[in-house]
mmCIF file of C-alpha atoms and ligand atoms in Angstrom:
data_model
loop_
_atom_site.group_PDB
_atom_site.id
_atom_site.type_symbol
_atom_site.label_atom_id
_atom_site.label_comp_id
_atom_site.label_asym_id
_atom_site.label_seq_id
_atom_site.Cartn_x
_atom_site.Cartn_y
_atom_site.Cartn_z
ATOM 1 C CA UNK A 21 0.000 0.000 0.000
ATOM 2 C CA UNK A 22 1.432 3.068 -0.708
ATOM 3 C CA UNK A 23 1.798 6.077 1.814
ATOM 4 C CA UNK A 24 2.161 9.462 1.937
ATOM 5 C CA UNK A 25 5.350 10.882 3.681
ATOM 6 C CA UNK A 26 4.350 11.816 7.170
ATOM 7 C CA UNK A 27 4.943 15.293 6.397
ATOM 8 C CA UNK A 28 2.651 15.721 3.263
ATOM 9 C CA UNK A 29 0.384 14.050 5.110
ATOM 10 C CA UNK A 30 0.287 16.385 8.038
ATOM 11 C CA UNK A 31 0.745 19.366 5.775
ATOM 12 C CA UNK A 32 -2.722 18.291 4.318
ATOM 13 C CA UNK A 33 -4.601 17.698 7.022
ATOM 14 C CA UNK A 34 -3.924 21.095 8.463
ATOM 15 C CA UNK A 35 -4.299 22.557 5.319
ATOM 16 C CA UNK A 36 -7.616 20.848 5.317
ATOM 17 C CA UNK A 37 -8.924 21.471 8.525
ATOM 18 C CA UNK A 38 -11.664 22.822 8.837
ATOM 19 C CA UNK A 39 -12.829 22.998 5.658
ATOM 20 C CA UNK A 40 -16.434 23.016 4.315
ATOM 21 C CA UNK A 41 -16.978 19.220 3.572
ATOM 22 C CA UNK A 42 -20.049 19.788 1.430
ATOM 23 C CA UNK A 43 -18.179 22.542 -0.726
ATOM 24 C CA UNK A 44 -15.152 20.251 -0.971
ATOM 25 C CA UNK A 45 -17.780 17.265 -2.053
ATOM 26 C CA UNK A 46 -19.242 19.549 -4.885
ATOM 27 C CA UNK A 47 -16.102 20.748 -5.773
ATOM 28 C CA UNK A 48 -14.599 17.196 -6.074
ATOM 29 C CA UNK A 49 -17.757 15.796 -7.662
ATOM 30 C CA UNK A 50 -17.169 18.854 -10.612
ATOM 31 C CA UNK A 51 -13.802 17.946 -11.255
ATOM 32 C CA UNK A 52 -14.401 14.257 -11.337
ATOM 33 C CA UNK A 53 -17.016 15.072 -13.891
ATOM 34 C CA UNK A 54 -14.726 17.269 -15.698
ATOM 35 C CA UNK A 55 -11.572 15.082 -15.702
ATOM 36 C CA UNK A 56 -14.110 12.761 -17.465
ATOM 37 C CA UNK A 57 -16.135 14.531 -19.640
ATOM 38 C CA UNK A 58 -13.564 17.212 -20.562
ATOM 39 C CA UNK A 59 -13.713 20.661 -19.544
ATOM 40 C CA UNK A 60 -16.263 23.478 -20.172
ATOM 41 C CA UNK A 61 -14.691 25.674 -22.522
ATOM 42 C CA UNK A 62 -16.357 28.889 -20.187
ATOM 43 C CA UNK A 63 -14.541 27.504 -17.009
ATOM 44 C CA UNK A 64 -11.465 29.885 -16.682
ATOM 45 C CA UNK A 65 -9.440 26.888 -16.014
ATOM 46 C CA UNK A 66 -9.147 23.322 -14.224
ATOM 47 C CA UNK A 67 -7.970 24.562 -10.934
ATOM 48 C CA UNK A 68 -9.828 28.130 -10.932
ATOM 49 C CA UNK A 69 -10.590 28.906 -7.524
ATOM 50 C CA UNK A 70 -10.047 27.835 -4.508
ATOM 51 C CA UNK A 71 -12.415 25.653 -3.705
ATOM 52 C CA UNK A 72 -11.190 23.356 -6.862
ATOM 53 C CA UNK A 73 -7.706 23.540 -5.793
ATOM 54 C CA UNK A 74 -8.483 22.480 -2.084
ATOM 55 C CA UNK A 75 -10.457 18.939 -3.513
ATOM 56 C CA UNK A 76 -7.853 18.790 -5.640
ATOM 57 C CA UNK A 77 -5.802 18.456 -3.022
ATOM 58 C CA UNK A 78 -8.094 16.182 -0.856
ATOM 59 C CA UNK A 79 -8.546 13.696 -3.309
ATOM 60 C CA UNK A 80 -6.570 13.604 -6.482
ATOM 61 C CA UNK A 81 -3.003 14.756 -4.535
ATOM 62 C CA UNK A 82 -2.551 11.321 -2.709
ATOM 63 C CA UNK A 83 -2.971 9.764 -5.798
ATOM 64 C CA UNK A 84 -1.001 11.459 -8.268
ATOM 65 C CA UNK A 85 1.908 11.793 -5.697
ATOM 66 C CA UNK A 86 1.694 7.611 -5.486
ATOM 67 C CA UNK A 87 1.830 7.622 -8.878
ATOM 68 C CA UNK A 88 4.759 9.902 -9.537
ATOM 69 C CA UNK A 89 6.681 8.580 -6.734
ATOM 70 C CA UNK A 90 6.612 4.632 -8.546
ATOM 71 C CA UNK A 91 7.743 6.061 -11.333
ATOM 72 C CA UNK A 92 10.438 8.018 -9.939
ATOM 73 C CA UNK A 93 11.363 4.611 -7.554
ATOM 74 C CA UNK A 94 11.247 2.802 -11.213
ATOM 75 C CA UNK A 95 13.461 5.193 -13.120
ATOM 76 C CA UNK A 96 15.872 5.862 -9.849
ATOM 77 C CA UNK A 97 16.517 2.067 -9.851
ATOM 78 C CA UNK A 98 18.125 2.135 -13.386
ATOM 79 C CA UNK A 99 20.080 5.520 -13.179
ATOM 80 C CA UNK A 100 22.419 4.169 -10.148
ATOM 81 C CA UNK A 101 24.882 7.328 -10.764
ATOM 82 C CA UNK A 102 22.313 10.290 -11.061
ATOM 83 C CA UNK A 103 22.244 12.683 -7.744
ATOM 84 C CA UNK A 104 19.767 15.286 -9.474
ATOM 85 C CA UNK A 105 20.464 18.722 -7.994
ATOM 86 C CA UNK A 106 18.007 20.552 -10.170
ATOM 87 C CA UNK A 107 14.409 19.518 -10.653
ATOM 88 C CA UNK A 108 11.854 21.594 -12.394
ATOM 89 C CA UNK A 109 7.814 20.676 -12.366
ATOM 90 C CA UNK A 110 5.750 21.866 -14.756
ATOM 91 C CA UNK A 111 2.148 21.939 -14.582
ATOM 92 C CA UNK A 112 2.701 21.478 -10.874
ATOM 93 C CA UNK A 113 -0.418 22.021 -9.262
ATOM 94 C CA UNK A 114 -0.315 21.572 -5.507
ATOM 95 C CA UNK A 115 3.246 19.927 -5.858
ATOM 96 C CA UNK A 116 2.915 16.217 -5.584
ATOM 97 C CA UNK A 117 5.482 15.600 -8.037
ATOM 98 C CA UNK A 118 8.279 17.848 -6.065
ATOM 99 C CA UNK A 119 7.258 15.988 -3.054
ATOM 100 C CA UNK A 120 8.063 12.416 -4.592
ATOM 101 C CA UNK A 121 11.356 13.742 -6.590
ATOM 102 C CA UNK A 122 12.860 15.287 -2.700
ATOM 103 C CA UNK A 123 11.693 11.784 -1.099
ATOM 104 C CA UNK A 124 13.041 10.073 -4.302
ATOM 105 C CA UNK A 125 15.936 11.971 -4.482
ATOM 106 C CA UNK A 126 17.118 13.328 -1.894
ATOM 107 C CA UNK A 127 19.972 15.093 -3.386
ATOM 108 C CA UNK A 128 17.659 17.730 -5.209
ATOM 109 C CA UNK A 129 18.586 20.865 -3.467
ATOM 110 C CA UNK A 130 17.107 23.768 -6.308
ATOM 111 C CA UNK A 131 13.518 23.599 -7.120
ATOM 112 C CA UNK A 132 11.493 25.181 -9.737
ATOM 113 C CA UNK A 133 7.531 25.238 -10.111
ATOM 114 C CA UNK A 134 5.818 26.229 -13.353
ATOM 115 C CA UNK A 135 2.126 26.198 -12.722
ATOM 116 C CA UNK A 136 -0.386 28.282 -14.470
ATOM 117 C CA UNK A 137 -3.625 28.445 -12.144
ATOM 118 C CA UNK A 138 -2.225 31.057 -8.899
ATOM 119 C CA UNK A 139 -4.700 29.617 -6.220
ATOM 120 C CA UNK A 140 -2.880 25.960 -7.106
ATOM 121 C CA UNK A 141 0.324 27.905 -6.245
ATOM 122 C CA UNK A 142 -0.824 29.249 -3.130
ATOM 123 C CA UNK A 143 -2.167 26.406 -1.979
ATOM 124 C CA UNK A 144 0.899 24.019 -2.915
ATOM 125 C CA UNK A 145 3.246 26.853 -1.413
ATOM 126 C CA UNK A 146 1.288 26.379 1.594
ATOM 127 C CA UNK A 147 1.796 22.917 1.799
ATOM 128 C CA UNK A 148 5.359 23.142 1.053
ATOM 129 C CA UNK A 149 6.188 24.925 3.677
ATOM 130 C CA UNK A 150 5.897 22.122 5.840
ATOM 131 C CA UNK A 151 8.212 19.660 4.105
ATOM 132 C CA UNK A 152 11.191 18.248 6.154
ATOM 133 C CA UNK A 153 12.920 18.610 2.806
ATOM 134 C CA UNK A 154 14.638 21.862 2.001
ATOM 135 C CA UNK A 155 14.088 22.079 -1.295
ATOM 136 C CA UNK A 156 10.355 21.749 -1.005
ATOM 137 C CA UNK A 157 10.358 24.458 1.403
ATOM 138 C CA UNK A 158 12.108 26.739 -0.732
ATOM 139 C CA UNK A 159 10.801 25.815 -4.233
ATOM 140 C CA UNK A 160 10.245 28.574 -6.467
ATOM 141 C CA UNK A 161 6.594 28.736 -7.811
ATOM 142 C CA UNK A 162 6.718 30.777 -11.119
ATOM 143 C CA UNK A 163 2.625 31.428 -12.447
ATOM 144 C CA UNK A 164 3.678 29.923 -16.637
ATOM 145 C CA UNK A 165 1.165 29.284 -18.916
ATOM 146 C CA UNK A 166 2.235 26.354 -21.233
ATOM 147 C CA UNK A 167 1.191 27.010 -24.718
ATOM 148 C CA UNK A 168 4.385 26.254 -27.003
ATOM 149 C CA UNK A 169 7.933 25.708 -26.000
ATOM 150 C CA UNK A 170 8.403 26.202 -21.830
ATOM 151 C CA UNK A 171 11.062 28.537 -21.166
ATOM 152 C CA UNK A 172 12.877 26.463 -18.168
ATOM 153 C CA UNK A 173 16.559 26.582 -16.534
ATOM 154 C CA UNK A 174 18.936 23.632 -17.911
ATOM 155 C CA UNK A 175 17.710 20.810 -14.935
ATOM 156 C CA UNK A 176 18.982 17.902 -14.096
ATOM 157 C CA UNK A 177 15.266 16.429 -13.553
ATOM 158 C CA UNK A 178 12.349 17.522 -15.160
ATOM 159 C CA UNK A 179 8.954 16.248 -14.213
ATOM 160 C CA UNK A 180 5.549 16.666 -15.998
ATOM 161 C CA UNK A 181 2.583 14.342 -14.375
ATOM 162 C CA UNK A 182 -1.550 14.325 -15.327
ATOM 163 C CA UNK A 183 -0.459 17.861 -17.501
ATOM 164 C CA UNK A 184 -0.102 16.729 -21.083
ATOM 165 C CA UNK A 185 -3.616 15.981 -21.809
ATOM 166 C CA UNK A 186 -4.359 19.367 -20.734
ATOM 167 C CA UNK A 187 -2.125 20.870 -22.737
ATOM 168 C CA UNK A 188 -3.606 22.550 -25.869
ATOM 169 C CA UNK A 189 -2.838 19.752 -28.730
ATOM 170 C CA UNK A 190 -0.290 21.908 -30.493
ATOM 171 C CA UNK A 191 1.429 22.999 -27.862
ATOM 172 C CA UNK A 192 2.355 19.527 -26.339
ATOM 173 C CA UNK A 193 5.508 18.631 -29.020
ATOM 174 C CA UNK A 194 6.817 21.690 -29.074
ATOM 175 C CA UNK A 195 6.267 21.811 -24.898
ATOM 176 C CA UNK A 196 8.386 18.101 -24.827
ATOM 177 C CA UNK A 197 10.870 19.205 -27.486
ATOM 178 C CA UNK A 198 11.883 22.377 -25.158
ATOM 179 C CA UNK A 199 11.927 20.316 -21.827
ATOM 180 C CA UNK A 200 14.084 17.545 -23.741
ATOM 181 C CA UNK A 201 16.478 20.293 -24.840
ATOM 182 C CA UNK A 202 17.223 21.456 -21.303
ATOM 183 C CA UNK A 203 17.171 18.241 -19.118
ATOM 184 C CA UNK A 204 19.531 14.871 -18.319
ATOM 185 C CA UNK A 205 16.643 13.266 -17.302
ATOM 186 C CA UNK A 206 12.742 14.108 -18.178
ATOM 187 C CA UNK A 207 9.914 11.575 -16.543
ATOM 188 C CA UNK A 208 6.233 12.095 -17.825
ATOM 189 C CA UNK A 209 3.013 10.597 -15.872
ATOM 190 C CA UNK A 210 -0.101 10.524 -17.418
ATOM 191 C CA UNK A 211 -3.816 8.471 -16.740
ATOM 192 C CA UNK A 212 -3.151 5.005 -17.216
ATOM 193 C CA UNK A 213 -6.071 5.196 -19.615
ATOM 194 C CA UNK A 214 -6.134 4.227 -22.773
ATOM 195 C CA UNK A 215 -6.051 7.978 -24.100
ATOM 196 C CA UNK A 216 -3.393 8.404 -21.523
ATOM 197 C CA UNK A 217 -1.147 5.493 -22.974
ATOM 198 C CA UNK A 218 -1.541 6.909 -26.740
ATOM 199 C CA UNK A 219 -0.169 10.409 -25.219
ATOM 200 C CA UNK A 220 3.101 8.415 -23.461
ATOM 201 C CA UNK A 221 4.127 6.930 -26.494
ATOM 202 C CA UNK A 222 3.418 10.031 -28.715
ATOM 203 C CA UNK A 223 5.832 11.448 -26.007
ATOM 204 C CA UNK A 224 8.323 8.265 -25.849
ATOM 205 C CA UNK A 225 8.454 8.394 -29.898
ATOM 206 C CA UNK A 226 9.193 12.122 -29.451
ATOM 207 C CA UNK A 227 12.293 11.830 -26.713
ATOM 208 C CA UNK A 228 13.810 8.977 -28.783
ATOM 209 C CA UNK A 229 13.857 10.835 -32.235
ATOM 210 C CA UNK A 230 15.048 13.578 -29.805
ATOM 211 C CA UNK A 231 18.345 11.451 -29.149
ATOM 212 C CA UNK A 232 17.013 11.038 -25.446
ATOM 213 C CA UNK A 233 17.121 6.771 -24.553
ATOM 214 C CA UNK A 234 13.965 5.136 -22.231
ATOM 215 C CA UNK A 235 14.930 4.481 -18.849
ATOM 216 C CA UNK A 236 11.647 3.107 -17.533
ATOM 217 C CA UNK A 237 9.449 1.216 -18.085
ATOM 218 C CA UNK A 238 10.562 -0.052 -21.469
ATOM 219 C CA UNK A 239 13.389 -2.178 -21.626
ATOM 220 C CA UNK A 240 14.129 -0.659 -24.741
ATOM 221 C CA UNK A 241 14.076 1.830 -27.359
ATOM 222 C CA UNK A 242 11.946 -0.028 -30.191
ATOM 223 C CA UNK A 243 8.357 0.187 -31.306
ATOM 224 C CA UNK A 244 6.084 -0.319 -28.178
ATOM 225 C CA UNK A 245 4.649 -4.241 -28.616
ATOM 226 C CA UNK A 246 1.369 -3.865 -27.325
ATOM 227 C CA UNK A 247 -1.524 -3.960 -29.989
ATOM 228 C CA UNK A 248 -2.456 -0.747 -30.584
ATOM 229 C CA UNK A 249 -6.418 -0.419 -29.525
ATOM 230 C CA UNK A 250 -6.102 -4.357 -28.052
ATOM 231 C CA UNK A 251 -4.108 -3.558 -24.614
ATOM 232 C CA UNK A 252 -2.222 -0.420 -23.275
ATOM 233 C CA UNK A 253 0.875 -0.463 -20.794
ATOM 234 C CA UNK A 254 -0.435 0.611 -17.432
ATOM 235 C CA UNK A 255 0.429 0.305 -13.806
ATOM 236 C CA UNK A 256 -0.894 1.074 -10.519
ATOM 237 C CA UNK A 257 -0.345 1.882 -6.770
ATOM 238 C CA UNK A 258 -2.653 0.830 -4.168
ATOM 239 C CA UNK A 259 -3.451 3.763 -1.880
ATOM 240 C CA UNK A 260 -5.348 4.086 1.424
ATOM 241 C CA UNK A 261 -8.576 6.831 1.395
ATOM 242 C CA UNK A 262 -8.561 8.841 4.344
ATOM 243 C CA UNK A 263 -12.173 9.382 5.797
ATOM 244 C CA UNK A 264 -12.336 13.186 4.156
ATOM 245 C CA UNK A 265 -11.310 11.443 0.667
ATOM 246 C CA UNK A 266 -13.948 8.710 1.460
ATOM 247 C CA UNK A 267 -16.674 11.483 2.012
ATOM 248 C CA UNK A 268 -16.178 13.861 -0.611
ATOM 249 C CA UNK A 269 -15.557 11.615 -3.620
ATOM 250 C CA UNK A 270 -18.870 9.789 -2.445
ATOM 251 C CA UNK A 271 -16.758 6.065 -2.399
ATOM 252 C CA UNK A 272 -17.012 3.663 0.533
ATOM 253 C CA UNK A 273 -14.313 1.355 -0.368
ATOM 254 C CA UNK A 274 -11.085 2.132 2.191
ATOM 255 C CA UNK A 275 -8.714 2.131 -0.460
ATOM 256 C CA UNK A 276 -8.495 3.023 -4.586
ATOM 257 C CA UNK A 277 -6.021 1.911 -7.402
ATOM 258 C CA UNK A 278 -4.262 4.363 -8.842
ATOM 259 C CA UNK A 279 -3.874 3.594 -12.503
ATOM 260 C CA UNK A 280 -1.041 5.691 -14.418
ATOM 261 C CA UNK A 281 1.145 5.356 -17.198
ATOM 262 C CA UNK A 282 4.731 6.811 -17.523
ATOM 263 C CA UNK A 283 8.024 7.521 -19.562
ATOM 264 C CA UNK A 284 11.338 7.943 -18.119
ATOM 265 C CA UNK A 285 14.253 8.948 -20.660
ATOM 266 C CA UNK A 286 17.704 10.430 -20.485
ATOM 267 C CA UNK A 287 20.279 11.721 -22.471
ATOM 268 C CA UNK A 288 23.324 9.110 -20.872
ATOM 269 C CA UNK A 289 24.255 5.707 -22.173
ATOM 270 C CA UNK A 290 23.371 3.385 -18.716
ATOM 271 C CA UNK A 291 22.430 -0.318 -18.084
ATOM 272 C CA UNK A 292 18.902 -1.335 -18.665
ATOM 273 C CA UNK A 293 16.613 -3.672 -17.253
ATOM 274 C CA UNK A 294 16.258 -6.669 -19.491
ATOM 275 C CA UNK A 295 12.790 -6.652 -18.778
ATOM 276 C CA UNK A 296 9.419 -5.201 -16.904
ATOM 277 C CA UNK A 297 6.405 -6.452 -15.175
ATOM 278 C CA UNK A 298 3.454 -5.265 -17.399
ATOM 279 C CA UNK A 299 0.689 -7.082 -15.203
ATOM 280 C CA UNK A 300 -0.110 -7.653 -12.128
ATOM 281 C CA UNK A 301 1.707 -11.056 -10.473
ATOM 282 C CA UNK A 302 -0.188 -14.180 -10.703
ATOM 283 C CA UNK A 303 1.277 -15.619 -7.299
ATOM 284 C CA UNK A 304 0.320 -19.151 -6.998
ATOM 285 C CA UNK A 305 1.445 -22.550 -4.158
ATOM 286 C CA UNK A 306 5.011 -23.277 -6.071
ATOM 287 C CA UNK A 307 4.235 -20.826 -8.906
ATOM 288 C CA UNK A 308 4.524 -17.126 -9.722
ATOM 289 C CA UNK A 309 2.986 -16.461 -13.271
ATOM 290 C CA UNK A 310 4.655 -12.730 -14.690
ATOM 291 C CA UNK A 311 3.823 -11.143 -18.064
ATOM 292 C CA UNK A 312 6.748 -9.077 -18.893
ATOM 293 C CA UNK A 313 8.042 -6.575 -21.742
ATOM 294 C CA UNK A 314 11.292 -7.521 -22.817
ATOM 295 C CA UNK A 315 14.292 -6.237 -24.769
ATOM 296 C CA UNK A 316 14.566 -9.182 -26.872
ATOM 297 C CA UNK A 317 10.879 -10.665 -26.840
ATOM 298 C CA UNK A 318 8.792 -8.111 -26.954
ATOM 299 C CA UNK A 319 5.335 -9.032 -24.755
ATOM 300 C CA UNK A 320 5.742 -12.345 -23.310
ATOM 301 C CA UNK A 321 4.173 -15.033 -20.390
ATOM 302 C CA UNK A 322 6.662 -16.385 -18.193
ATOM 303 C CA UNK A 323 6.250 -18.847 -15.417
ATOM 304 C CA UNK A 324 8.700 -19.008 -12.377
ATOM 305 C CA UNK A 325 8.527 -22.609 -10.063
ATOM 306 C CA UNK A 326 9.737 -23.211 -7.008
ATOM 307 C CA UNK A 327 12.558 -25.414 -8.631
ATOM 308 C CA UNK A 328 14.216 -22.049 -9.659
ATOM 309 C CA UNK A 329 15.290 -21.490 -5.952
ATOM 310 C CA UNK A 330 16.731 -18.153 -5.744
ATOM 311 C CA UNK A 331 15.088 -16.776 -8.853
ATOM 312 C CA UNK A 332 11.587 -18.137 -7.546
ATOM 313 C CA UNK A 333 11.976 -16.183 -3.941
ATOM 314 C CA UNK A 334 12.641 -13.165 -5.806
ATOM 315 C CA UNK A 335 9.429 -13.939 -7.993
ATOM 316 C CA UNK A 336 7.857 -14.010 -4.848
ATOM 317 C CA UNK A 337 8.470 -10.304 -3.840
ATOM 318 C CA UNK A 338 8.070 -8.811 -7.376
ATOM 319 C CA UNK A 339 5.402 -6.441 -7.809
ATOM 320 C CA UNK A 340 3.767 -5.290 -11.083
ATOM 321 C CA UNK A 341 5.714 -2.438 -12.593
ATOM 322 C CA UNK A 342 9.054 -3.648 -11.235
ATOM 323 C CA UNK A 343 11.961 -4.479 -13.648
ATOM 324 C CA UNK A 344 12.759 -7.958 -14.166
ATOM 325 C CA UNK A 345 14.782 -10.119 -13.112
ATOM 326 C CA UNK A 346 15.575 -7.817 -10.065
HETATM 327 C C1 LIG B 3 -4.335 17.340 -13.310
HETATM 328 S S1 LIG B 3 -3.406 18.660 -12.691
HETATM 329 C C2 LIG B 3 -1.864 17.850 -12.249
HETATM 330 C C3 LIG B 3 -1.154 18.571 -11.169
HETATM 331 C C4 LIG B 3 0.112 17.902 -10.671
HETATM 332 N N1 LIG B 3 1.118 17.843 -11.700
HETATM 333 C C5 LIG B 3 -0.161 16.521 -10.107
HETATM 334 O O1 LIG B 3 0.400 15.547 -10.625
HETATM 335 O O2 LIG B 3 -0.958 16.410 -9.164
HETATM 336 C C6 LIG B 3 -2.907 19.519 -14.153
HETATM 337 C C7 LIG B 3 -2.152 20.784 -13.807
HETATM 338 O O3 LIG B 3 -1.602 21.328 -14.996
HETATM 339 C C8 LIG B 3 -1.840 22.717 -14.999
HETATM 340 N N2 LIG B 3 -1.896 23.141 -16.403
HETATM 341 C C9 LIG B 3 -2.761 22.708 -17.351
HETATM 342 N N3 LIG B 3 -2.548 23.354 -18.515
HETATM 343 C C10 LIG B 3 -1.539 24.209 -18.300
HETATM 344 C C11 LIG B 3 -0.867 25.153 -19.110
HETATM 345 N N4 LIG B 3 -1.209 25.345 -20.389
HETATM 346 N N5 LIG B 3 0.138 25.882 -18.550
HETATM 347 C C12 LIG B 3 0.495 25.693 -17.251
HETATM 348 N N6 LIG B 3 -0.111 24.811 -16.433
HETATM 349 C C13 LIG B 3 -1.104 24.073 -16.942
HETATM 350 C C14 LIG B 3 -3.189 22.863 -14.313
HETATM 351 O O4 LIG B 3 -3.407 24.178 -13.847
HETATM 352 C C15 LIG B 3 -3.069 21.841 -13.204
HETATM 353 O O5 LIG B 3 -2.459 22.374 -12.077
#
């Protein structure tokens, strides 16, 4: 199950306290419908008051900052020599993404914000202010609106999570071209939705005609296996719902899925995993059953038995997502 750090969660809670439940409730409820059905072209934007930006924050944070943080843990994992001192966010939001990078990578010590809605900035300021992490506390939250190439410092890390399908459609390549141009490594989260997929691979194609190589999840820098409109590559963290996230997104189930789908690429030559767990473990008496992505293979069943001894216990911890073999 994946948890917040005990910092973002306290910043929330405080940040929440007190707050109007049944506002929050129709403000979630909106921006569930929204997220869905796509956004009324008379709304100023997504996050456009403050009412959005706190149920944003009560029930879509949690989740995107699970979401980011496994693929940051993925990437990390790969990219053994890479002490990031520079991370920029753009689209940030209330900052889950600079949360997960300082817990990720702790090295980070400059950190840049480029958000265009301002009562998503004060709000994630807020919240920042109560990370252990320095460069949370001090990030610098600059109001940007995207709509062409993003004028960024040169970063070591560049982060861009749930932001690309909001993006007017033009302005995405020439958005991913600029952040390519100006980062070692650039890791991009979107809806592990079908539509979501289709934008990550646009994205992937895009890095690697870029000169930039995959670091996660793809073992690789060829076409993408998976039958296009038959299967997309997703993954997905288990996360608990607090009772205020229970309440306002009208759920009574104690926990949600997370479902996301993400690119990792850099500019640097490095080892890659030979291959990655697509689907979630089939972990049966003597048996664990993994579908994987592989350099050589492309999509492909494997089976590990008990017989395999070391190989099998380490089938036993693997979760879906993780490279393979460990
Ligand atoms: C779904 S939220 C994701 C927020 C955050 N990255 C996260 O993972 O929780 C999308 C964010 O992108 C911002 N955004 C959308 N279009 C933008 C644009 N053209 N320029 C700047 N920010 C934009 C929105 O204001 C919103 O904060």
């Amino acid at each position: 199950m994946a948890e917040l750090p005990p910092d973002l969660s306290t910043a929330l809670d405080e940040a929440l306290r007190g707050a109007d439940s049944g506002g929050l409730t129709r403000a979630a409820q909106k921006l569930i419908r929204q997220y869905r059905d796509g956004f009324d072209p008379a709304e100023r934007m997504p996050l456009g008051s403050a009412a959005d930006v706190a149920a944003y924050a009560a029930y879509r944070m949690p989740a995107t900052y699970a979401a980011v943080a496994a693929a940051l843990r993925h990437s990390a994992a790969l990219l053994p020599g890479f002490a990031p001192r520079t991370h920029v966010d753009v689209g940030g939001g209330t900052g889950a993404a600079i949360w997960a990078a300082a817990e990720v990578w702790p090295s980070i010590e400059e950190t840049t914000v480029l958000e265009q809605a301002p009562e998503a900035i004060a709000f994630g300021r807020r919240l920042a202010g109560r990370s252990d992490s320095p460069a949370v506390r001090e990030a610098r939250w600059l109001r940007t609106v995207i709509d062409g190439p993003v004028r960024t410092p040169a970063s070591d890390l560049v982060t861009m999570s749930y932001v690309l399908g909001e993006l007017p459609p033009g302005a995405r390549t020439d958005a991913v071209r600029s952040l390519a141009a100006e980062a070692a490594v650039v890791v991009l989260v979107e809806p592990g939705t079908p539509a979501g997929y289709e934008r990550i691979v646009e994205t992937r194609d895009l890095l690697i005609e870029l000169g930039l190589s995959v670091v996660a999840p793809c073992p690789h820098d060829g076409p993408c296996p998976i039958p296009r409109g038959e299967d997309w590559c997703h993954f997905a963290e288990r996360l608990n719902r607090t009772a205020l996230h229970r309440r306002i997104k009208v759920a009574s189930l104690g926990f949600e899925d997370e479902k996301f789908c993400y690119v990792a690429a850099a500019r640097n030559d490095r080892p890659r995993a030979s291959g990655r767990v697509v689907r979630r473990p089939l972990k049966r008496k003597g048996m664990v059953a993994l579908r994987l992505c592989t350099e050589t293979s492309g999509v492909t069943d494997v089976t590990v038995s008990k017989r395999q001894g070391d190989l099998y216990r380490a089938a036993r911890k693997i979760d879906w997502g993780d490279a393979w073999p460990p």
